[in-house]
């Protein structure tokens, strides 16, 4: 069965050739970039964007039921820029000419928010596959939650293009297993199988049998010639048609850098090396000498095509309007999700805890998250096989699974890295607000995804429990020491380590209220004594500001003790024995504190008081800014110990006595 007429086929082939030309010219112009993928995948690009495979409308780039296309092999960014341009997205030829230049809409690797039509920030290989799985989770959940028997408003597919590199990465393997297990049959991977990586031919580093591998993960796999528009289209249409509980992979055999004979099919074709043959390549491809050439035939084809796609989208808009009319409550919930709207009184909707609550902040977190879940219906959560410990299970939320895609608790399995990348995908999709949990010491397992969430300004929430050597018996492998500072150094990540239940309530509200970046909530395993000298609202408001006075001095200020989380009670106890001139500052979130007006900051940490101590069960690295030259850290600049938590804390100086001793050196 042919899925394409001869006329269309030759037009699409011409478009593929011109897309090759754009990639060659853009990469040649800046002498950097990756030619291999855009040249090798040009026919598939033409089919995806010009042969009714992807549902998209360049006039409404984020319409809700569009197919999501993610270029996981972000190094091949000229692929997506060429096709977005040809397809009629607001990405001008001028921007293509500005490839990789300062402030352009065509950055070296695709960045969410920089380029219309780019769904995700990709480049670190493997992440895009994880993101695609997140989009697929979001799509499945949106369909289950919002489709009705009368109106099926969500039936989009998620399509990701990747190469050998993405597939070699562990994060992709974790995400692929998750997708197969959860039967995400709305997901299609296109594997650009060109048998080349960067340094060498792929068989230097891989020998797995891709079809068998995917099949073993519960996927359908088919292998085709990626330069054959008809064969690829047919495979793609078949993949879309089968709601059989199996995600799909199309293994497309391609020739890397096809169109530059000097380098095609070899590792030399991967990067910009082929650009030096640009002149000859242009000739060989039958392109005119003028650079950045797009023929009027191709332009006309895509503008007619866009009109057709626009019509299809309009039909959906009519359906959507009817759905909204028939389902006002669901429509309101969906709108709130899309705007990420929160009740203004979210914090008030989290009940106050009894004044003498001395529970672990992870346990308080469990109470808080359930109150938040009631107030914010588009909020979902998940854990990497640690719900029982991370306590973030939404009690009446049900489990997300193939039997219940409307569930609000995602069981990620022991796949922290994929959890991070999947959360990013859900956040990119923008319909649901997502949180993911694990032990804090394993935050490093998903750090690349946290970094990307921070870069892409995604409002993902991380719930990291067991936050210090206070974990105890599990020993140094499970006791984070460098992790807290390690998270603080990631730009645009808010790190909140609350000291008691009320601070925890505010920490969750702060995380939910944040829209331009992720927040990590750092919670204890062990019980913490509430600072009942202050009212609940004083502690909550103070936490929202990042730092506040937990104990005010009652005579002239002599010393400031700064502390976070479970060390705050030690600081308060030390201050009691040190006397009237000692102030204690609770500093749950450096980043929020830094965003306060200068006069507020000065009122909490007046420059005139240089005698300062920082108390935290972790390395001292990030405290210098508050300690100055004269301050001293009571921190843990070493790995922990295998012993009961209280013993380890005491042994490593996390106790009032140690603070008093250090204070003696200062005042
Ligand atoms: C996590 C990560 N490691 C390394 C790189 C550097 N890198 C960019 S492309 C590439 C090779 C990828 O091979 P493949 O996916 O087959 O792409 P192709 O050569 O087909 O373009 C490497 C190692 C990267 N971008 N991300």
XYZ file of C-alpha atoms and ligand atoms in Angstrom:
693
model
C 0.000 0.000 0.000
C 1.475 3.330 -1.021
C 0.643 6.170 1.319
C 1.802 8.863 -1.027
C 1.221 9.892 -4.680
C 4.153 10.218 -7.061
C 3.704 13.998 -7.262
C 3.696 14.407 -3.519
C 6.599 12.032 -3.239
C 8.761 14.088 -5.571
C 7.767 17.304 -3.813
C 8.651 15.789 -0.439
C 11.961 14.596 -1.852
C 12.648 18.133 -3.050
C 11.761 19.482 0.405
C 14.151 16.949 1.950
C 16.905 18.142 -0.369
C 16.245 21.777 0.513
C 16.195 20.930 4.233
C 19.596 19.334 3.708
C 20.716 22.552 2.047
C 19.524 24.658 4.985
C 21.425 22.456 7.432
C 24.601 22.562 5.351
C 24.394 26.342 4.933
C 23.587 27.107 8.568
C 26.356 24.867 9.863
C 28.794 26.111 7.259
C 27.976 29.717 8.172
C 28.975 29.298 11.806
C 31.476 26.494 11.291
C 29.860 24.469 14.025
C 26.949 22.142 14.579
C 26.015 18.620 13.577
C 25.317 17.754 9.978
C 24.881 14.021 10.342
C 21.369 13.818 11.734
C 19.650 16.563 9.717
C 21.068 15.129 6.517
C 20.437 11.520 7.435
C 16.860 12.123 8.551
C 15.775 14.566 5.856
C 13.311 12.196 4.171
C 11.718 11.346 7.513
C 11.454 15.059 8.280
C 9.643 15.611 4.994
C 7.268 12.757 5.721
C 6.600 13.799 9.319
C 5.945 17.442 8.540
C 4.551 17.126 5.030
C 2.811 13.789 4.630
C 0.060 13.945 7.225
C 1.973 11.971 9.802
C 2.262 14.567 12.553
C -0.812 16.531 13.611
C 0.319 20.093 13.998
C -0.754 23.605 13.134
C 1.974 26.225 12.786
C -0.616 28.930 13.454
C -1.370 27.415 16.879
C 1.900 25.826 17.946
C 0.654 24.679 21.351
C -2.874 23.630 20.534
C -3.861 20.994 23.007
C -4.401 17.949 20.852
C -1.347 18.407 18.630
C 1.075 15.565 18.316
C 4.147 16.336 20.379
C 7.418 16.018 18.474
C 10.643 15.871 20.458
C 14.091 15.823 18.914
C 15.886 13.738 21.501
C 19.161 13.852 19.594
C 19.307 17.588 20.235
C 22.741 17.880 18.624
C 20.927 17.549 15.302
C 19.083 20.792 16.036
C 19.218 21.991 12.433
C 16.820 19.144 11.676
C 14.050 20.664 13.753
C 14.833 24.261 12.816
C 14.679 23.466 9.084
C 11.416 21.619 9.379
C 9.756 24.140 11.658
C 10.768 26.827 9.192
C 9.538 24.935 6.135
C 6.332 23.908 7.905
C 5.480 27.561 8.444
C 6.143 28.059 12.149
C 7.212 31.542 13.152
C 10.846 30.793 12.624
C 12.248 32.971 9.867
C 14.971 32.204 7.382
C 16.896 35.040 9.038
C 16.861 33.021 12.273
C 18.138 29.966 10.407
C 20.991 32.150 9.191
C 21.643 33.110 12.806
C 22.126 29.482 13.847
C 24.057 29.259 17.131
C 24.465 33.050 17.403
C 23.838 35.126 20.507
C 20.156 35.714 21.190
C 18.935 33.793 18.155
C 15.885 31.540 18.078
C 18.138 28.792 16.775
C 20.455 27.919 19.666
C 23.045 25.161 19.359
C 20.751 22.659 21.013
C 16.965 23.092 21.067
C 15.776 25.044 24.082
C 12.202 25.147 25.294
C 10.937 28.709 25.205
C 13.548 29.945 22.739
C 11.998 28.545 19.587
C 8.342 28.231 18.746
C 7.502 24.571 18.141
C 10.350 23.222 20.245
C 8.642 21.097 22.899
C 11.638 20.301 25.088
C 15.213 21.294 25.851
C 17.325 18.413 24.585
C 20.989 17.815 24.024
C 22.199 15.666 26.874
C 21.520 12.380 25.110
C 18.724 10.221 26.442
C 16.823 12.985 28.204
C 14.487 13.536 25.267
C 13.350 9.916 25.368
C 12.579 10.358 29.065
C 10.750 13.598 28.288
C 8.743 11.871 25.560
C 7.649 9.231 28.052
C 6.566 12.078 30.353
C 4.527 13.637 27.539
C 2.974 10.214 26.956
C 2.056 9.935 30.648
C 0.522 13.381 30.460
C -1.381 12.474 27.283
C -2.743 9.260 28.748
C -3.759 10.973 31.946
C -5.363 13.888 30.114
C -7.395 11.471 27.971
C -8.472 9.418 30.975
C -9.341 12.428 33.062
C -10.987 14.685 30.493
C -12.327 12.641 27.573
C -15.996 11.717 27.841
C -18.014 9.204 25.843
C -19.470 12.089 23.815
C -16.288 14.096 23.362
C -12.830 12.663 22.903
C -10.722 15.805 23.138
C -7.343 14.156 23.697
C -5.970 11.519 21.362
C -2.568 12.975 20.510
C 0.595 10.976 19.926
C 4.051 11.664 21.236
C 6.843 11.211 18.732
C 10.547 11.378 19.509
C 13.486 11.096 17.133
C 16.699 9.731 18.579
C 19.898 8.026 17.557
C 22.230 5.395 18.936
C 23.526 7.826 21.537
C 20.187 8.379 23.281
C 19.600 4.662 23.314
C 22.951 3.943 24.917
C 22.112 6.190 27.855
C 20.725 4.605 31.019
C 18.014 7.223 31.400
C 16.490 6.114 28.099
C 16.607 2.484 29.120
C 14.796 3.295 32.377
C 12.171 5.343 30.546
C 11.643 2.699 27.860
C 11.034 0.053 30.535
C 8.575 2.358 32.304
C 6.725 3.084 29.047
C 6.447 -0.592 28.161
C 5.279 -1.547 31.623
C 2.655 1.187 31.648
C 1.523 0.310 28.124
C 1.988 3.821 26.739
C 0.840 3.054 23.220
C 0.497 6.766 22.436
C 4.284 6.920 22.169
C 6.285 6.440 18.971
C 10.071 6.494 18.914
C 11.862 6.951 15.633
C 15.307 5.450 15.971
C 17.731 7.004 13.505
C 19.794 3.861 13.239
C 22.758 4.989 11.168
C 25.318 2.773 12.901
C 27.500 5.800 13.646
C 28.092 7.698 16.884
C 30.580 10.516 17.405
C 34.005 8.977 17.709
C 33.449 5.902 15.631
C 31.131 3.452 13.976
C 28.509 2.378 16.508
C 29.728 -1.214 16.611
C 32.750 0.065 18.480
C 30.500 0.486 21.524
C 27.237 -1.383 20.966
C 26.030 -4.744 19.822
C 22.497 -5.054 21.090
C 19.737 -6.212 18.789
C 17.391 -3.264 18.821
C 14.198 -5.000 17.717
C 14.612 -7.779 20.253
C 15.512 -5.319 22.978
C 12.423 -3.177 22.430
C 10.173 -6.205 22.122
C 11.480 -7.532 25.419
C 10.375 -4.234 26.991
C 6.801 -4.642 25.775
C 7.183 -2.508 22.642
C 6.317 -3.106 19.007
C 9.357 -2.695 16.771
C 9.707 -2.528 13.023
C 12.766 -1.837 10.873
C 12.502 0.170 7.647
C 14.633 2.187 5.242
C 14.634 5.710 6.657
C 15.261 7.266 3.255
C 12.119 5.728 1.794
C 9.331 8.229 2.407
C 6.600 5.741 1.527
C 7.982 2.949 3.700
C 8.510 5.269 6.636
C 5.047 6.798 6.244
C 3.446 3.402 6.139
C 5.232 2.269 9.286
C 4.298 5.490 11.047
C 0.642 5.292 10.094
C 0.533 1.687 11.289
C 2.181 2.672 14.566
C -0.399 5.387 15.145
C -3.301 3.109 14.317
C -2.564 0.419 16.859
C -3.931 1.089 20.334
C -2.621 -2.256 21.445
C -1.041 -1.391 24.760
C 2.460 -1.382 23.279
C 4.596 1.701 22.625
C 6.108 1.681 19.142
C 9.591 2.093 17.772
C 10.381 2.550 14.102
C 13.980 1.558 13.565
C 14.957 3.592 10.535
C 18.141 2.528 8.816
C 19.758 5.683 7.480
C 23.048 6.929 6.083
C 24.500 9.618 8.303
C 25.266 12.910 6.507
C 23.608 11.663 3.322
C 24.327 14.227 0.625
C 27.993 14.829 1.395
C 29.730 11.858 -0.241
C 33.098 12.634 1.342
C 31.787 11.925 4.850
C 28.425 10.182 4.566
C 28.047 6.847 6.290
C 31.067 7.424 8.521
C 31.837 9.007 11.889
C 33.287 11.977 10.000
C 29.716 12.770 8.948
C 28.479 13.263 12.488
C 29.627 16.816 13.214
C 30.457 19.887 11.161
C 33.372 18.238 9.373
C 31.353 17.832 6.179
C 30.784 21.568 5.952
C 34.065 22.057 4.139
C 32.532 20.164 1.223
C 29.453 22.421 1.268
C 30.006 23.867 -2.194
C 30.291 20.498 -3.887
C 27.481 19.038 -1.788
C 25.103 21.791 -2.849
C 25.948 21.070 -6.481
C 25.616 17.340 -6.004
C 22.215 17.758 -4.408
C 21.084 19.890 -7.331
C 20.706 22.995 -5.198
C 21.414 26.433 -6.664
C 24.595 28.238 -5.715
C 22.667 30.749 -3.616
C 22.678 29.682 0.005
C 19.634 29.069 2.220
C 17.559 28.206 -0.821
C 13.880 27.316 -0.505
C 12.014 26.893 -3.785
C 8.619 28.404 -4.382
C 7.261 24.911 -5.080
C 8.213 23.798 -1.572
C 6.976 27.053 -0.039
C 3.616 26.706 -1.822
C 3.245 23.085 -0.856
C 3.765 23.785 2.827
C 1.553 26.836 2.916
C -1.340 24.853 1.410
C -0.495 22.032 3.742
C -0.574 24.355 6.758
C -4.013 25.552 5.738
C -5.233 21.950 5.701
C -3.686 21.284 9.097
C -5.304 24.461 10.385
C -8.694 23.217 9.252
C -8.237 19.957 11.118
C -7.328 21.927 14.192
C -10.428 24.107 13.797
C -12.586 20.996 13.768
C -11.008 20.017 17.055
C -11.678 23.516 18.440
C -15.380 22.993 17.720
C -15.297 19.674 19.535
C -13.401 21.291 22.406
C -15.973 24.082 22.694
C -18.787 21.503 22.853
C -16.867 19.555 25.510
C -16.394 22.702 27.597
C -20.085 23.473 27.410
C -21.078 19.958 28.417
C -18.436 19.603 31.173
C -17.963 22.925 32.942
C -16.335 21.450 36.054
C -13.794 19.435 34.080
C -13.205 22.426 31.818
C -12.443 24.553 34.843
C -10.020 21.962 36.163
C -8.248 21.696 32.806
C -8.020 25.472 32.524
C -6.564 25.664 36.034
C -4.001 23.042 35.049
C -3.018 24.883 31.902
C -2.683 28.181 33.726
C -1.201 26.304 36.662
C -3.681 28.307 38.669
C -3.702 27.914 42.423
C -6.195 28.980 45.001
C -4.787 32.180 46.481
C -5.319 30.796 49.934
C -3.499 27.522 49.249
C -1.390 27.939 52.364
C -4.506 28.480 54.480
C -6.005 25.327 53.040
C -3.205 23.361 54.684
C -4.442 22.875 58.263
C -2.140 24.003 61.060
C -0.395 21.339 63.070
C -0.705 21.039 66.877
C 1.909 23.282 68.533
C 3.766 20.320 70.032
C 4.110 18.405 66.734
C 7.549 16.826 66.811
C 7.257 14.631 63.781
C 9.683 14.062 60.943
C 9.218 16.642 58.206
C 8.676 13.791 55.698
C 5.663 12.753 57.812
C 4.387 16.337 57.978
C 5.011 16.439 54.230
C 2.691 13.467 53.815
C -0.088 15.356 55.585
C 0.630 18.538 53.652
C 0.729 16.881 50.243
C -2.711 15.412 50.816
C -4.118 18.819 51.702
C -2.432 20.269 48.625
C -3.824 17.463 46.464
C -7.351 18.321 47.628
C -6.859 21.987 46.825
C -5.045 21.461 43.509
C -6.739 18.786 41.380
C -4.136 19.000 38.605
C -1.347 18.127 41.047
C 0.106 14.615 40.739
C 2.979 12.876 42.436
C 5.236 9.874 42.179
C 8.012 8.013 43.889
C 10.933 5.854 42.828
C 9.723 2.791 44.741
C 9.818 4.639 48.050
C 6.271 5.871 48.649
C 6.365 4.108 52.035
C 9.373 6.191 53.066
C 8.965 9.421 51.133
C 5.344 9.647 52.344
C 4.133 11.588 49.333
C 1.299 9.250 48.375
C -1.983 11.006 47.561
C -4.367 8.899 49.586
C -7.492 9.108 47.486
C -5.645 9.696 44.239
C -5.449 6.152 42.874
C -2.438 4.719 41.092
C -1.447 5.736 37.575
C -1.395 2.480 35.622
C -2.560 0.911 32.383
C -5.792 0.096 34.182
C -6.241 3.616 35.559
C -4.462 6.380 33.693
C -6.396 8.928 35.732
C -4.457 7.897 38.863
C -2.474 10.600 40.632
C 0.291 8.443 42.096
C 2.952 7.451 39.588
C 5.006 4.366 40.435
C 8.282 5.166 38.730
C 10.054 2.047 39.940
C 13.695 2.231 40.926
C 14.395 4.583 38.047
C 15.337 7.934 39.551
C 16.893 9.369 36.428
C 13.894 8.514 34.273
C 11.653 9.863 37.024
C 13.395 13.214 36.640
C 13.166 13.193 32.854
C 9.548 11.981 32.891
C 8.600 14.705 35.376
C 10.173 17.202 32.985
C 8.095 15.818 30.120
C 4.915 16.148 32.163
C 5.874 19.695 33.079
C 6.688 20.627 29.465
C 3.246 19.416 28.477
C 1.844 21.899 30.965
C -1.432 20.156 31.822
C -0.469 18.702 35.201
C 1.766 19.877 38.051
C 4.080 17.025 38.983
C 6.259 16.022 41.898
C 8.646 13.100 42.237
C 10.259 11.615 45.319
C 13.234 9.602 46.466
C 15.845 9.612 49.207
C 17.901 12.763 49.093
C 21.167 10.876 48.722
C 19.882 9.608 45.352
C 19.193 13.106 44.063
C 22.442 12.724 42.158
C 20.842 9.928 40.164
C 18.451 12.443 38.615
C 20.650 15.492 38.764
C 20.907 15.909 34.957
C 17.120 16.136 34.790
C 17.004 18.602 37.699
C 19.554 20.727 35.904
C 17.451 20.726 32.744
C 14.256 21.537 34.670
C 16.103 24.505 36.135
C 17.418 25.609 32.750
C 14.051 25.180 31.042
C 12.197 26.892 33.937
C 9.960 23.905 34.606
C 7.890 23.987 37.795
C 8.716 20.425 38.856
C 8.728 19.621 42.575
C 11.176 17.158 44.063
C 10.557 15.579 47.422
C 13.865 14.405 48.848
C 13.598 12.737 52.235
C 16.156 11.167 54.588
C 18.058 14.395 54.280
C 21.163 14.010 56.441
C 23.403 11.755 58.499
C 20.354 11.638 60.771
C 19.280 8.749 58.537
C 21.436 6.699 60.880
C 21.814 2.959 60.654
C 21.933 2.706 56.856
C 25.310 4.358 57.080
C 27.385 6.680 54.892
C 26.097 5.322 51.566
C 22.640 6.558 52.520
C 23.619 9.681 54.443
C 23.755 12.749 52.195
C 26.360 15.303 53.188
C 27.348 17.078 49.987
C 23.913 16.805 48.368
C 22.241 19.857 49.872
C 25.012 22.232 48.846
C 25.248 20.366 45.557
C 21.623 21.188 44.834
C 21.963 24.805 45.941
C 24.585 25.491 43.310
C 22.182 24.696 40.448
C 20.930 28.043 39.136
C 17.165 28.588 39.255
C 16.531 25.649 41.581
C 14.858 26.552 44.867
C 16.036 24.271 47.663
C 13.855 24.356 50.766
C 14.814 22.508 53.923
C 12.073 23.138 56.451
C 12.695 22.802 60.172
C 9.269 21.720 61.351
C 5.721 20.940 60.258
C 4.667 24.557 59.707
C 7.764 25.318 57.692
C 6.964 22.177 55.716
C 3.459 23.442 54.952
C 4.909 26.694 53.654
C 7.596 24.844 51.721
C 4.977 22.926 49.747
C 2.932 26.084 49.163
C 6.070 27.869 47.979
C 6.906 25.024 45.604
C 3.400 24.948 44.167
C 3.332 28.710 43.828
C 6.509 28.773 41.778
C 6.024 28.777 38.011
C 9.402 29.641 36.600
C 11.540 26.854 37.932
C 11.741 23.714 40.030
C 11.806 23.358 43.797
C 13.473 20.662 45.865
C 11.881 19.958 49.231
C 14.401 18.511 51.646
C 12.765 16.528 54.428
C 13.980 14.576 57.427
C 13.569 10.946 58.233
C 13.788 11.605 61.971
C 11.478 13.617 64.219
C 12.166 17.332 64.688
C 11.047 19.544 67.553
C 8.693 22.289 66.435
C 9.678 25.852 67.230
C 6.514 26.487 69.201
C 7.816 29.813 70.527
C 6.591 31.260 67.243
C 3.065 30.961 65.903
C 2.328 28.726 62.949
C 1.706 31.698 60.706
C 4.971 33.393 61.740
C 6.886 30.273 60.759
C 4.936 29.867 57.526
C 5.359 33.478 56.461
C 9.016 33.391 57.417
C 9.582 30.289 55.324
C 8.006 31.928 52.289
C 10.653 34.639 52.635
C 13.417 32.042 52.739
C 14.809 33.101 56.126
C 13.431 34.674 59.286
C 14.255 35.272 62.906
C 13.386 32.132 64.825
C 14.596 33.575 68.129
C 15.116 37.277 68.548
C 17.887 38.564 70.828
C 16.661 40.386 73.909
C 19.735 42.538 74.404
C 22.334 43.997 72.074
C 22.996 41.619 69.196
C 26.248 39.697 69.720
C 25.930 36.577 67.618
C 23.730 35.178 64.865
C 23.264 31.436 64.607
C 21.862 30.376 61.243
C 20.406 26.913 60.826
C 18.191 24.848 58.569
C 15.973 21.808 59.049
C 16.664 19.436 61.896
C 19.525 21.589 63.202
C 17.275 24.496 64.101
C 16.349 23.069 67.540
C 20.066 22.665 68.326
C 20.631 26.291 67.397
C 17.735 27.373 69.599
C 19.002 25.312 72.538
C 22.510 26.677 72.123
C 21.158 30.235 72.040
C 19.279 29.615 75.274
C 22.450 28.667 77.062
C 24.546 31.373 75.396
C 22.332 34.220 76.555
C 20.352 37.279 75.602
C 22.449 38.694 72.771
C 22.068 35.674 70.494
C 19.763 35.647 67.503
C 18.746 32.455 65.718
C 17.807 32.653 62.064
C 15.963 29.813 60.403
C 17.096 29.702 56.756
C 14.996 27.093 54.967
C 15.609 28.510 51.492
C 18.627 30.584 50.423
C 17.170 31.282 46.984
C 13.899 32.733 48.247
C 15.818 34.786 50.799
C 18.025 36.197 48.060
C 14.925 37.349 46.189
C 13.754 39.481 49.159
C 14.276 43.241 49.202
C 17.624 44.385 50.562
C 16.075 45.943 53.671
C 14.404 42.678 54.632
C 17.656 40.789 54.187
C 19.516 43.360 56.254
C 16.891 43.149 58.978
C 17.498 39.407 59.293
C 21.269 39.383 58.850
C 22.541 42.879 59.719
C 26.001 43.511 58.309
C 27.039 45.013 61.641
C 26.990 41.581 63.255
C 29.928 39.641 61.923
C 29.902 37.002 64.625
C 27.951 34.284 62.882
C 27.628 30.541 62.996
C 26.035 28.300 60.378
C 24.665 24.989 61.589
C 23.764 22.341 59.068
C 24.196 18.580 58.828
C 25.994 18.799 55.494
C 29.107 20.272 53.941
C 29.753 23.940 54.643
C 30.405 24.868 51.004
C 27.401 27.096 50.342
C 27.467 29.024 53.634
C 30.373 31.324 52.911
C 28.124 34.065 51.540
C 26.372 34.356 54.910
C 29.302 33.596 57.170
C 31.692 36.221 55.805
C 35.345 36.155 56.886
C 34.710 35.948 60.588
C 31.882 33.426 60.785
C 32.280 29.737 61.592
C 30.543 26.672 60.239
C 29.248 23.868 62.397
C 28.747 21.553 59.450
C 29.807 18.092 58.309
C 32.672 18.254 55.827
C 33.167 14.519 55.639
C 31.115 11.388 54.966
C 28.871 9.979 57.675
C 29.031 6.955 59.935
C 27.216 3.692 60.300
C 25.364 3.988 63.613
C 21.979 5.092 64.968
C 21.044 8.560 63.728
C 21.204 10.371 67.050
C 24.659 8.904 67.717
C 25.959 9.958 64.302
C 24.582 13.465 64.738
C 26.191 13.825 68.161
C 29.452 12.303 66.988
C 29.688 14.706 64.043
C 28.953 17.779 66.120
C 25.294 18.315 65.349
C 24.386 19.235 68.914
C 23.969 22.371 71.044
C 27.210 21.711 72.946
C 29.296 21.962 69.782
C 27.575 25.215 68.801
C 28.202 26.663 72.255
C 31.850 25.644 72.035
C 32.277 27.350 68.643
C 30.382 30.396 69.876
C 32.986 30.690 72.596
C 35.602 31.293 69.908
C 33.566 34.173 68.491
C 32.230 36.083 71.486
C 24.867 12.772 27.710
C 25.664 13.136 26.502
N 26.883 12.610 26.321
C 27.626 12.971 25.273
C 27.171 13.877 24.358
C 28.052 14.322 23.204
N 27.515 13.746 21.946
C 26.729 14.479 21.137
S 26.189 13.594 19.827
C 27.063 12.222 20.318
C 26.993 10.955 19.516
C 25.595 10.509 19.349
O 25.489 9.455 18.476
P 24.117 9.241 17.710
O 22.995 9.357 18.641
O 24.239 7.978 16.948
O 24.004 10.496 16.773
P 24.484 10.625 15.271
O 25.950 10.326 15.247
O 23.697 9.638 14.499
O 24.177 12.044 14.925
C 27.747 12.471 21.490
C 28.584 11.476 22.185
C 25.887 14.416 24.591
N 25.336 15.323 23.799
N 25.149 14.015 25.653
